JSON list of C-alpha atoms and ligand atoms in Angstrom, two decimals:
[
{"chain": "A", "resi": 9, "resn": "MET", "atom": "CA", "xyz": [98.49, 142.58, 87.43]},
{"chain": "A", "resi": 10, "resn": "THR", "atom": "CA", "xyz": [95.46, 144.81, 87.58]},
{"chain": "A", "resi": 11, "resn": "LEU", "atom": "CA", "xyz": [94.97, 148.44, 86.62]},
{"chain": "A", "resi": 12, "resn": "ARG", "atom": "CA", "xyz": [93.36, 150.27, 89.52]},
{"chain": "A", "resi": 13, "resn": "ARG", "atom": "CA", "xyz": [91.33, 153.46, 89.46]},
{"chain": "A", "resi": 14, "resn": "ILE", "atom": "CA", "xyz": [93.18, 156.53, 90.76]},
{"chain": "A", "resi": 15, "resn": "LEU", "atom": "CA", "xyz": [91.18, 158.60, 93.25]},
{"chain": "A", "resi": 16, "resn": "THR", "atom": "CA", "xyz": [91.03, 162.34, 92.58]},
{"chain": "A", "resi": 17, "resn": "LEU", "atom": "CA", "xyz": [90.14, 165.40, 94.62]},
{"chain": "A", "resi": 18, "resn": "PRO", "atom": "CA", "xyz": [87.80, 166.06, 96.37]},
{"chain": "A", "resi": 19, "resn": "ASP", "atom": "CA", "xyz": [87.69, 162.36, 97.36]},
{"chain": "A", "resi": 20, "resn": "PRO", "atom": "CA", "xyz": [87.91, 162.39, 101.21]},
{"chain": "A", "resi": 21, "resn": "ILE", "atom": "CA", "xyz": [89.97, 159.15, 101.29]},
{"chain": "A", "resi": 22, "resn": "LEU", "atom": "CA", "xyz": [92.95, 161.18, 100.03]},
{"chain": "A", "resi": 23, "resn": "ARG", "atom": "CA", "xyz": [92.89, 163.02, 103.38]},
{"chain": "A", "resi": 24, "resn": "LYS", "atom": "CA", "xyz": [93.19, 159.87, 105.53]},
{"chain": "A", "resi": 25, "resn": "LYS", "atom": "CA", "xyz": [96.40, 158.73, 107.22]},
{"chain": "A", "resi": 26, "resn": "SER", "atom": "CA", "xyz": [97.72, 155.40, 105.95]},
{"chain": "A", "resi": 27, "resn": "ASN", "atom": "CA", "xyz": [98.64, 152.52, 108.28]},
{"chain": "A", "resi": 28, "resn": "LYS", "atom": "CA", "xyz": [102.00, 150.81, 108.74]},
{"chain": "A", "resi": 29, "resn": "VAL", "atom": "CA", "xyz": [102.57, 147.52, 106.92]},
{"chain": "A", "resi": 30, "resn": "GLU", "atom": "CA", "xyz": [103.21, 144.79, 109.50]},
{"chain": "A", "resi": 31, "resn": "LYS", "atom": "CA", "xyz": [104.42, 142.06, 107.18]},
{"chain": "A", "resi": 32, "resn": "VAL", "atom": "CA", "xyz": [105.68, 142.16, 103.59]},
{"chain": "A", "resi": 33, "resn": "ASP", "atom": "CA", "xyz": [103.99, 139.13, 102.02]},
{"chain": "A", "resi": 34, "resn": "LYS", "atom": "CA", "xyz": [102.66, 138.08, 98.60]},
{"chain": "A", "resi": 35, "resn": "ASN", "atom": "CA", "xyz": [99.54, 140.23, 99.03]},
{"chain": "A", "resi": 36, "resn": "ILE", "atom": "CA", "xyz": [101.65, 143.33, 99.61]},
{"chain": "A", "resi": 37, "resn": "GLN", "atom": "CA", "xyz": [103.86, 142.45, 96.63]},
{"chain": "A", "resi": 38, "resn": "ASN", "atom": "CA", "xyz": [100.79, 141.95, 94.42]},
{"chain": "A", "resi": 39, "resn": "LEU", "atom": "CA", "xyz": [99.50, 145.34, 95.55]},
{"chain": "A", "resi": 40, "resn": "MET", "atom": "CA", "xyz": [102.85, 146.95, 94.67]},
{"chain": "A", "resi": 41, "resn": "ASN", "atom": "CA", "xyz": [102.76, 145.33, 91.21]},
{"chain": "A", "resi": 42, "resn": "ASP", "atom": "CA", "xyz": [99.27, 146.78, 90.65]},
{"chain": "A", "resi": 43, "resn": "MET", "atom": "CA", "xyz": [100.43, 150.19, 91.85]},
{"chain": "A", "resi": 44, "resn": "LEU", "atom": "CA", "xyz": [103.40, 150.20, 89.47]},
{"chain": "A", "resi": 45, "resn": "ASN", "atom": "CA", "xyz": [101.24, 149.10, 86.56]},
{"chain": "A", "resi": 46, "resn": "THR", "atom": "CA", "xyz": [98.68, 151.82, 87.37]},
{"chain": "A", "resi": 47, "resn": "MET", "atom": "CA", "xyz": [101.44, 154.44, 87.70]},
{"chain": "A", "resi": 48, "resn": "TYR", "atom": "CA", "xyz": [103.07, 153.54, 84.35]},
{"chain": "A", "resi": 49, "resn": "ASN", "atom": "CA", "xyz": [99.69, 153.57, 82.66]},
{"chain": "A", "resi": 50, "resn": "ALA", "atom": "CA", "xyz": [98.71, 157.02, 84.00]},
{"chain": "A", "resi": 51, "resn": "PRO", "atom": "CA", "xyz": [101.60, 157.92, 83.36]},
{"chain": "A", "resi": 52, "resn": "GLY", "atom": "CA", "xyz": [103.29, 159.21, 86.50]},
{"chain": "A", "resi": 53, "resn": "ILE", "atom": "CA", "xyz": [106.65, 158.99, 88.28]},
{"chain": "A", "resi": 54, "resn": "GLY", "atom": "CA", "xyz": [105.28, 158.05, 91.71]},
{"chain": "A", "resi": 55, "resn": "LEU", "atom": "CA", "xyz": [102.20, 156.59, 93.38]},
{"chain": "A", "resi": 56, "resn": "ALA", "atom": "CA", "xyz": [101.11, 156.11, 96.98]},
{"chain": "A", "resi": 57, "resn": "ALA", "atom": "CA", "xyz": [98.73, 153.24, 97.85]},
{"chain": "A", "resi": 58, "resn": "VAL", "atom": "CA", "xyz": [96.11, 155.67, 99.18]},
{"chain": "A", "resi": 59, "resn": "GLN", "atom": "CA", "xyz": [95.74, 157.01, 95.62]},
{"chain": "A", "resi": 60, "resn": "ILE", "atom": "CA", "xyz": [94.15, 153.70, 94.65]},
{"chain": "A", "resi": 61, "resn": "GLY", "atom": "CA", "xyz": [92.14, 153.66, 97.88]},
{"chain": "A", "resi": 62, "resn": "VAL", "atom": "CA", "xyz": [94.39, 151.39, 99.96]},
{"chain": "A", "resi": 63, "resn": "LEU", "atom": "CA", "xyz": [95.36, 152.94, 103.30]},
{"chain": "A", "resi": 64, "resn": "LYS", "atom": "CA", "xyz": [98.77, 151.29, 103.64]},
{"chain": "A", "resi": 65, "resn": "ARG", "atom": "CA", "xyz": [102.14, 153.04, 103.90]},
{"chain": "A", "resi": 66, "resn": "ILE", "atom": "CA", "xyz": [103.42, 151.95, 100.48]},
{"chain": "A", "resi": 67, "resn": "VAL", "atom": "CA", "xyz": [104.96, 154.05, 97.69]},
{"chain": "A", "resi": 68, "resn": "VAL", "atom": "CA", "xyz": [106.29, 153.16, 94.24]},
{"chain": "A", "resi": 69, "resn": "ILE", "atom": "CA", "xyz": [108.51, 155.48, 92.20]},
{"chain": "A", "resi": 70, "resn": "ASP", "atom": "CA", "xyz": [110.20, 155.33, 88.79]},
{"chain": "A", "resi": 71, "resn": "ILE", "atom": "CA", "xyz": [112.01, 158.48, 87.70]},
{"chain": "A", "resi": 72, "resn": "SER", "atom": "CA", "xyz": [113.93, 156.91, 84.79]},
{"chain": "A", "resi": 73, "resn": "LYS", "atom": "CA", "xyz": [113.68, 159.15, 81.73]},
{"chain": "A", "resi": 74, "resn": "ASP", "atom": "CA", "xyz": [113.58, 156.34, 79.17]},
{"chain": "A", "resi": 75, "resn": "PRO", "atom": "CA", "xyz": [110.16, 154.60, 79.25]},
{"chain": "A", "resi": 76, "resn": "GLU", "atom": "CA", "xyz": [111.80, 151.51, 77.71]},
{"chain": "A", "resi": 77, "resn": "LYS", "atom": "CA", "xyz": [114.18, 151.17, 80.67]},
{"chain": "A", "resi": 78, "resn": "LYS", "atom": "CA", "xyz": [112.07, 150.66, 83.76]},
{"chain": "A", "resi": 79, "resn": "GLU", "atom": "CA", "xyz": [113.71, 151.37, 87.10]},
{"chain": "A", "resi": 80, "resn": "PRO", "atom": "CA", "xyz": [110.98, 150.72, 89.67]},
{"chain": "A", "resi": 81, "resn": "MET", "atom": "CA", "xyz": [111.61, 151.58, 93.32]},
{"chain": "A", "resi": 82, "resn": "TYR", "atom": "CA", "xyz": [109.49, 150.29, 96.19]},
{"chain": "A", "resi": 83, "resn": "PHE", "atom": "CA", "xyz": [109.18, 151.97, 99.59]},
{"chain": "A", "resi": 84, "resn": "ILE", "atom": "CA", "xyz": [107.29, 150.31, 102.43]},
{"chain": "A", "resi": 85, "resn": "ASN", "atom": "CA", "xyz": [106.83, 152.29, 105.70]},
{"chain": "A", "resi": 86, "resn": "PRO", "atom": "CA", "xyz": [109.13, 155.07, 104.41]},
{"chain": "A", "resi": 87, "resn": "GLU", "atom": "CA", "xyz": [110.40, 157.55, 106.99]},
{"chain": "A", "resi": 88, "resn": "ILE", "atom": "CA", "xyz": [112.56, 160.60, 106.45]},
{"chain": "A", "resi": 89, "resn": "SER", "atom": "CA", "xyz": [115.41, 160.52, 108.96]},
{"chain": "A", "resi": 90, "resn": "TRP", "atom": "CA", "xyz": [117.20, 163.64, 107.67]},
{"chain": "A", "resi": 91, "resn": "LYS", "atom": "CA", "xyz": [116.44, 166.54, 105.36]},
{"chain": "A", "resi": 92, "resn": "SER", "atom": "CA", "xyz": [118.73, 169.30, 104.15]},
{"chain": "A", "resi": 93, "resn": "ASP", "atom": "CA", "xyz": [118.22, 172.87, 105.32]},
{"chain": "A", "resi": 94, "resn": "PHE", "atom": "CA", "xyz": [118.73, 173.91, 101.72]},
{"chain": "A", "resi": 95, "resn": "LYS", "atom": "CA", "xyz": [115.47, 173.98, 99.76]},
{"chain": "A", "resi": 96, "resn": "GLU", "atom": "CA", "xyz": [114.67, 173.82, 96.07]},
{"chain": "A", "resi": 97, "resn": "SER", "atom": "CA", "xyz": [111.47, 174.28, 94.08]},
{"chain": "A", "resi": 98, "resn": "TYR", "atom": "CA", "xyz": [110.09, 171.92, 91.51]},
{"chain": "A", "resi": 99, "resn": "GLU", "atom": "CA", "xyz": [107.01, 172.20, 89.33]},
{"chain": "A", "resi": 100, "resn": "GLU", "atom": "CA", "xyz": [104.83, 169.49, 90.93]},
{"chain": "A", "resi": 101, "resn": "GLY", "atom": "CA", "xyz": [101.84, 167.67, 89.61]},
{"chain": "A", "resi": 102, "resn": "CYS", "atom": "CA", "xyz": [99.73, 164.91, 91.16]},
{"chain": "A", "resi": 103, "resn": "LEU", "atom": "CA", "xyz": [97.72, 162.12, 89.56]},
{"chain": "A", "resi": 104, "resn": "SER", "atom": "CA", "xyz": [95.02, 162.82, 92.19]},
{"chain": "A", "resi": 105, "resn": "ILE", "atom": "CA", "xyz": [94.87, 166.50, 91.17]},
{"chain": "A", "resi": 106, "resn": "PRO", "atom": "CA", "xyz": [94.61, 166.19, 87.38]},
{"chain": "A", "resi": 107, "resn": "ASP", "atom": "CA", "xyz": [96.01, 168.93, 85.12]},
{"chain": "A", "resi": 108, "resn": "GLN", "atom": "CA", "xyz": [97.11, 171.21, 87.97]},
{"chain": "A", "resi": 109, "resn": "PHE", "atom": "CA", "xyz": [100.74, 172.19, 88.49]},
{"chain": "A", "resi": 110, "resn": "ALA", "atom": "CA", "xyz": [102.55, 174.47, 90.91]},
{"chain": "A", "resi": 111, "resn": "LYS", "atom": "CA", "xyz": [106.07, 175.26, 92.04]},
{"chain": "A", "resi": 112, "resn": "ILE", "atom": "CA", "xyz": [106.61, 173.78, 95.50]},
{"chain": "A", "resi": 113, "resn": "GLU", "atom": "CA", "xyz": [109.64, 174.35, 97.71]},
{"chain": "A", "resi": 114, "resn": "ARG", "atom": "CA", "xyz": [111.00, 171.37, 99.68]},
{"chain": "A", "resi": 115, "resn": "PRO", "atom": "CA", "xyz": [114.32, 170.29, 101.23]},
{"chain": "A", "resi": 116, "resn": "SER", "atom": "CA", "xyz": [116.59, 169.53, 98.25]},
{"chain": "A", "resi": 117, "resn": "LYS", "atom": "CA", "xyz": [118.07, 166.37, 99.81]},
{"chain": "A", "resi": 118, "resn": "CYS", "atom": "CA", "xyz": [116.82, 163.80, 102.27]},
{"chain": "A", "resi": 119, "resn": "ILE", "atom": "CA", "xyz": [117.62, 160.40, 103.73]},
{"chain": "A", "resi": 120, "resn": "VAL", "atom": "CA", "xyz": [114.74, 157.91, 103.76]},
{"chain": "A", "resi": 121, "resn": "LYS", "atom": "CA", "xyz": [114.53, 154.65, 105.71]},
{"chain": "A", "resi": 122, "resn": "PHE", "atom": "CA", "xyz": [112.14, 151.99, 104.43]},
{"chain": "A", "resi": 123, "resn": "LEU", "atom": "CA", "xyz": [111.53, 148.31, 103.71]},
{"chain": "A", "resi": 124, "resn": "ASP", "atom": "CA", "xyz": [112.15, 147.17, 100.13]},
{"chain": "A", "resi": 125, "resn": "TYR", "atom": "CA", "xyz": [110.11, 144.80, 97.91]},
{"chain": "A", "resi": 126, "resn": "ASN", "atom": "CA", "xyz": [111.37, 141.81, 99.92]},
{"chain": "A", "resi": 127, "resn": "GLY", "atom": "CA", "xyz": [110.84, 143.41, 103.31]},
{"chain": "A", "resi": 128, "resn": "SER", "atom": "CA", "xyz": [114.54, 144.14, 103.93]},
{"chain": "A", "resi": 129, "resn": "LYS", "atom": "CA", "xyz": [115.53, 147.32, 105.77]},
{"chain": "A", "resi": 130, "resn": "LYS", "atom": "CA", "xyz": [117.08, 149.93, 103.50]},
{"chain": "A", "resi": 131, "resn": "GLU", "atom": "CA", "xyz": [118.33, 153.49, 103.66]},
{"chain": "A", "resi": 132, "resn": "LEU", "atom": "CA", "xyz": [118.70, 155.85, 100.71]},
{"chain": "A", "resi": 133, "resn": "LYS", "atom": "CA", "xyz": [120.03, 159.36, 100.26]},
{"chain": "A", "resi": 134, "resn": "ALA", "atom": "CA", "xyz": [117.99, 161.18, 97.65]},
{"chain": "A", "resi": 135, "resn": "GLU", "atom": "CA", "xyz": [118.40, 164.48, 95.84]},
{"chain": "A", "resi": 136, "resn": "GLY", "atom": "CA", "xyz": [116.87, 166.31, 92.91]},
{"chain": "A", "resi": 137, "resn": "LEU", "atom": "CA", "xyz": [113.61, 164.98, 91.48]},
{"chain": "A", "resi": 138, "resn": "LEU", "atom": "CA", "xyz": [113.83, 161.77, 93.56]},
{"chain": "A", "resi": 139, "resn": "ALA", "atom": "CA", "xyz": [114.02, 163.75, 96.83]},
{"chain": "A", "resi": 140, "resn": "THR", "atom": "CA", "xyz": [111.02, 165.83, 95.75]},
{"chain": "A", "resi": 141, "resn": "CYS", "atom": "CA", "xyz": [109.04, 162.79, 94.69]},
{"chain": "A", "resi": 142, "resn": "ILE", "atom": "CA", "xyz": [109.73, 160.83, 97.91]},
{"chain": "A", "resi": 143, "resn": "GLN", "atom": "CA", "xyz": [108.57, 163.79, 100.00]},
{"chain": "A", "resi": 144, "resn": "HIS", "atom": "CA", "xyz": [105.47, 164.24, 97.82]},
{"chain": "A", "resi": 145, "resn": "GLU", "atom": "CA", "xyz": [104.59, 160.53, 98.25]},
{"chain": "A", "resi": 146, "resn": "ILE", "atom": "CA", "xyz": [105.23, 160.44, 102.02]},
{"chain": "A", "resi": 147, "resn": "ASP", "atom": "CA", "xyz": [102.92, 163.46, 102.31]},
{"chain": "A", "resi": 148, "resn": "HIS", "atom": "CA", "xyz": [100.20, 161.32, 100.64]},
{"chain": "A", "resi": 149, "resn": "LEU", "atom": "CA", "xyz": [100.64, 158.68, 103.39]},
{"chain": "A", "resi": 150, "resn": "ASN", "atom": "CA", "xyz": [99.81, 161.43, 105.91]},
{"chain": "A", "resi": 151, "resn": "GLY", "atom": "CA", "xyz": [96.84, 162.83, 103.96]},
{"chain": "A", "resi": 152, "resn": "ILE", "atom": "CA", "xyz": [98.80, 165.85, 102.72]},
{"chain": "A", "resi": 153, "resn": "LEU", "atom": "CA", "xyz": [98.66, 167.12, 99.11]},
{"chain": "A", "resi": 154, "resn": "PHE", "atom": "CA", "xyz": [100.94, 169.59, 97.33]},
{"chain": "A", "resi": 155, "resn": "ILE", "atom": "CA", "xyz": [98.16, 172.19, 97.14]},
{"chain": "A", "resi": 156, "resn": "ASP", "atom": "CA", "xyz": [98.31, 172.41, 100.95]},
{"chain": "A", "resi": 157, "resn": "TYR", "atom": "CA", "xyz": [101.55, 174.39, 100.51]},
{"chain": "A", "resi": 158, "resn": "LEU", "atom": "CA", "xyz": [99.86, 177.01, 98.33]},
{"chain": "A", "resi": 159, "resn": "SER", "atom": "CA", "xyz": [98.03, 180.14, 99.47]},
{"chain": "A", "resi": 160, "resn": "LYS", "atom": "CA", "xyz": [94.40, 179.60, 100.51]},
{"chain": "A", "resi": 161, "resn": "LEU", "atom": "CA", "xyz": [93.32, 181.48, 97.39]},
{"chain": "A", "resi": 162, "resn": "LYS", "atom": "CA", "xyz": [95.31, 179.34, 94.94]},
{"chain": "A", "resi": 163, "resn": "LYS", "atom": "CA", "xyz": [94.28, 176.16, 96.77]},
{"chain": "A", "resi": 164, "resn": "ASN", "atom": "CA", "xyz": [90.58, 177.07, 96.67]},
{"chain": "A", "resi": 165, "resn": "ILE", "atom": "CA", "xyz": [90.72, 177.89, 92.97]},
{"chain": "A", "resi": 166, "resn": "ILE", "atom": "CA", "xyz": [92.16, 174.42, 92.25]},
{"chain": "A", "resi": 167, "resn": "ILE", "atom": "CA", "xyz": [89.64, 172.61, 94.49]},
{"chain": "A", "resi": 168, "resn": "LYS", "atom": "CA", "xyz": [86.70, 174.49, 92.91]},
{"chain": "A", "resi": 169, "resn": "LYS", "atom": "CA", "xyz": [87.94, 173.69, 89.39]},
{"chain": "A", "resi": 170, "resn": "LEU", "atom": "CA", "xyz": [88.25, 169.98, 90.18]},
{"chain": "A", "resi": 171, "resn": "SER", "atom": "CA", "xyz": [84.84, 169.77, 91.90]},
{"chain": "A", "resi": 172, "resn": "LYS", "atom": "CA", "xyz": [83.27, 171.41, 88.86]},
{"chain": "A", "resi": 173, "resn": "ASN", "atom": "CA", "xyz": [85.05, 169.03, 86.44]},
{"chain": "A", "resi": 174, "resn": "LYS", "atom": "CA", "xyz": [83.92, 166.03, 88.48]},
{"chain": "A", "resi": 175, "resn": "LYS", "atom": "CA", "xyz": [80.27, 167.16, 88.53]},
{"chain": "A", "resi": 176, "resn": "GLU", "atom": "CA", "xyz": [80.31, 167.73, 84.78]},
{"chain": "A", "resi": 177, "resn": "LEU", "atom": "CA", "xyz": [81.74, 164.24, 84.24]},
{"chain": "A", "resi": 178, "resn": "GLU", "atom": "CA", "xyz": [79.07, 162.70, 86.47]},
{"chain": "A", "resi": 179, "resn": "ARG", "atom": "CA", "xyz": [76.39, 164.42, 84.41]},
{"chain": "A", "resi": 180, "resn": "ILE", "atom": "CA", "xyz": [77.81, 162.84, 81.24]},
{"chain": "A", "resi": 181, "resn": "VAL", "atom": "CA", "xyz": [78.16, 159.38, 82.79]},
{"chain": "A", "resi": 182, "resn": "VAL", "atom": "CA", "xyz": [74.61, 159.41, 84.27]},
{"chain": "B", "resi": 218, "resn": "GNR", "atom": "O1", "xyz": [103.73, 161.94, 88.25]},
{"chain": "B", "resi": 218, "resn": "GNR", "atom": "C1", "xyz": [104.04, 162.74, 89.14]},
{"chain": "B", "resi": 218, "resn": "GNR", "atom": "N1", "xyz": [104.94, 163.72, 88.87]},
{"chain": "B", "resi": 218, "resn": "GNR", "atom": "C2", "xyz": [105.50, 164.54, 89.86]},
{"chain": "B", "resi": 218, "resn": "GNR", "atom": "C3", "xyz": [106.19, 165.67, 89.46]},
{"chain": "B", "resi": 218, "resn": "GNR", "atom": "C4", "xyz": [106.79, 166.51, 90.38]},
{"chain": "B", "resi": 218, "resn": "GNR", "atom": "C5", "xyz": [106.70, 166.22, 91.72]},
{"chain": "B", "resi": 218, "resn": "GNR", "atom": "C6", "xyz": [105.99, 165.11, 92.15]},
{"chain": "B", "resi": 218, "resn": "GNR", "atom": "C7", "xyz": [105.40, 164.27, 91.22]},
{"chain": "B", "resi": 218, "resn": "GNR", "atom": "S1", "xyz": [104.56, 162.85, 91.75]},
{"chain": "B", "resi": 218, "resn": "GNR", "atom": "C8", "xyz": [103.38, 162.65, 90.46]},
{"chain": "B", "resi": 218, "resn": "GNR", "atom": "C9", "xyz": [102.59, 161.37, 90.65]},
{"chain": "B", "resi": 218, "resn": "GNR", "atom": "C10", "xyz": [101.79, 161.45, 91.92]},
{"chain": "B", "resi": 218, "resn": "GNR", "atom": "O2", "xyz": [100.78, 162.06, 92.04]},
{"chain": "B", "resi": 218, "resn": "GNR", "atom": "N2", "xyz": [102.28, 160.83, 92.96]},
{"chain": "B", "resi": 218, "resn": "GNR", "atom": "O3", "xyz": [101.64, 160.89, 94.15]},
{"chain": "B", "resi": 219, "resn": "NI", "atom": "NI1", "xyz": [100.59, 162.79, 94.15]}
]
């Protein structure tokens, strides 16, 4: 297992649409192991492949509260087949938008269809934090970030802050 670097804004790769996985093989499973490892290390509760620069429709999630008890979930080609009309807001963060948080409103429940770690077809009804996280991750696969739901003003403030931080870091590294 390898730790991969997590891309952060304003990296343009984060805006690309990821491609469907045609076959779940050892390479895909290795990639998912790397993603999980990278997510736990960050730490975060979800990660989309595009966040480590791989444009494949793959998501890993672990929302278990106890870090000792790992409960990894794997979603390949996830698709939302139903979402509730009822919406709820959660304070969201994103490993690709470091140190920025905002309340985002999304459907409180959803049903997601996907392939699991072994490539078997699955369907899952999600609610609460899991429903939020799945929707946040599927947005990543379509090049969408949580700041896209904010006002232009709030979004621009966050983008400017991150660009500034990145430039300052580059100056230190060089
Ligand atoms: O670690 C994460 N926490 C989180 C909190 C609320 C809503 C969504 C998330 S996902 C985020 C990790 C991440 O950036 N996944 O893409
Ligand atoms: Ni994210």
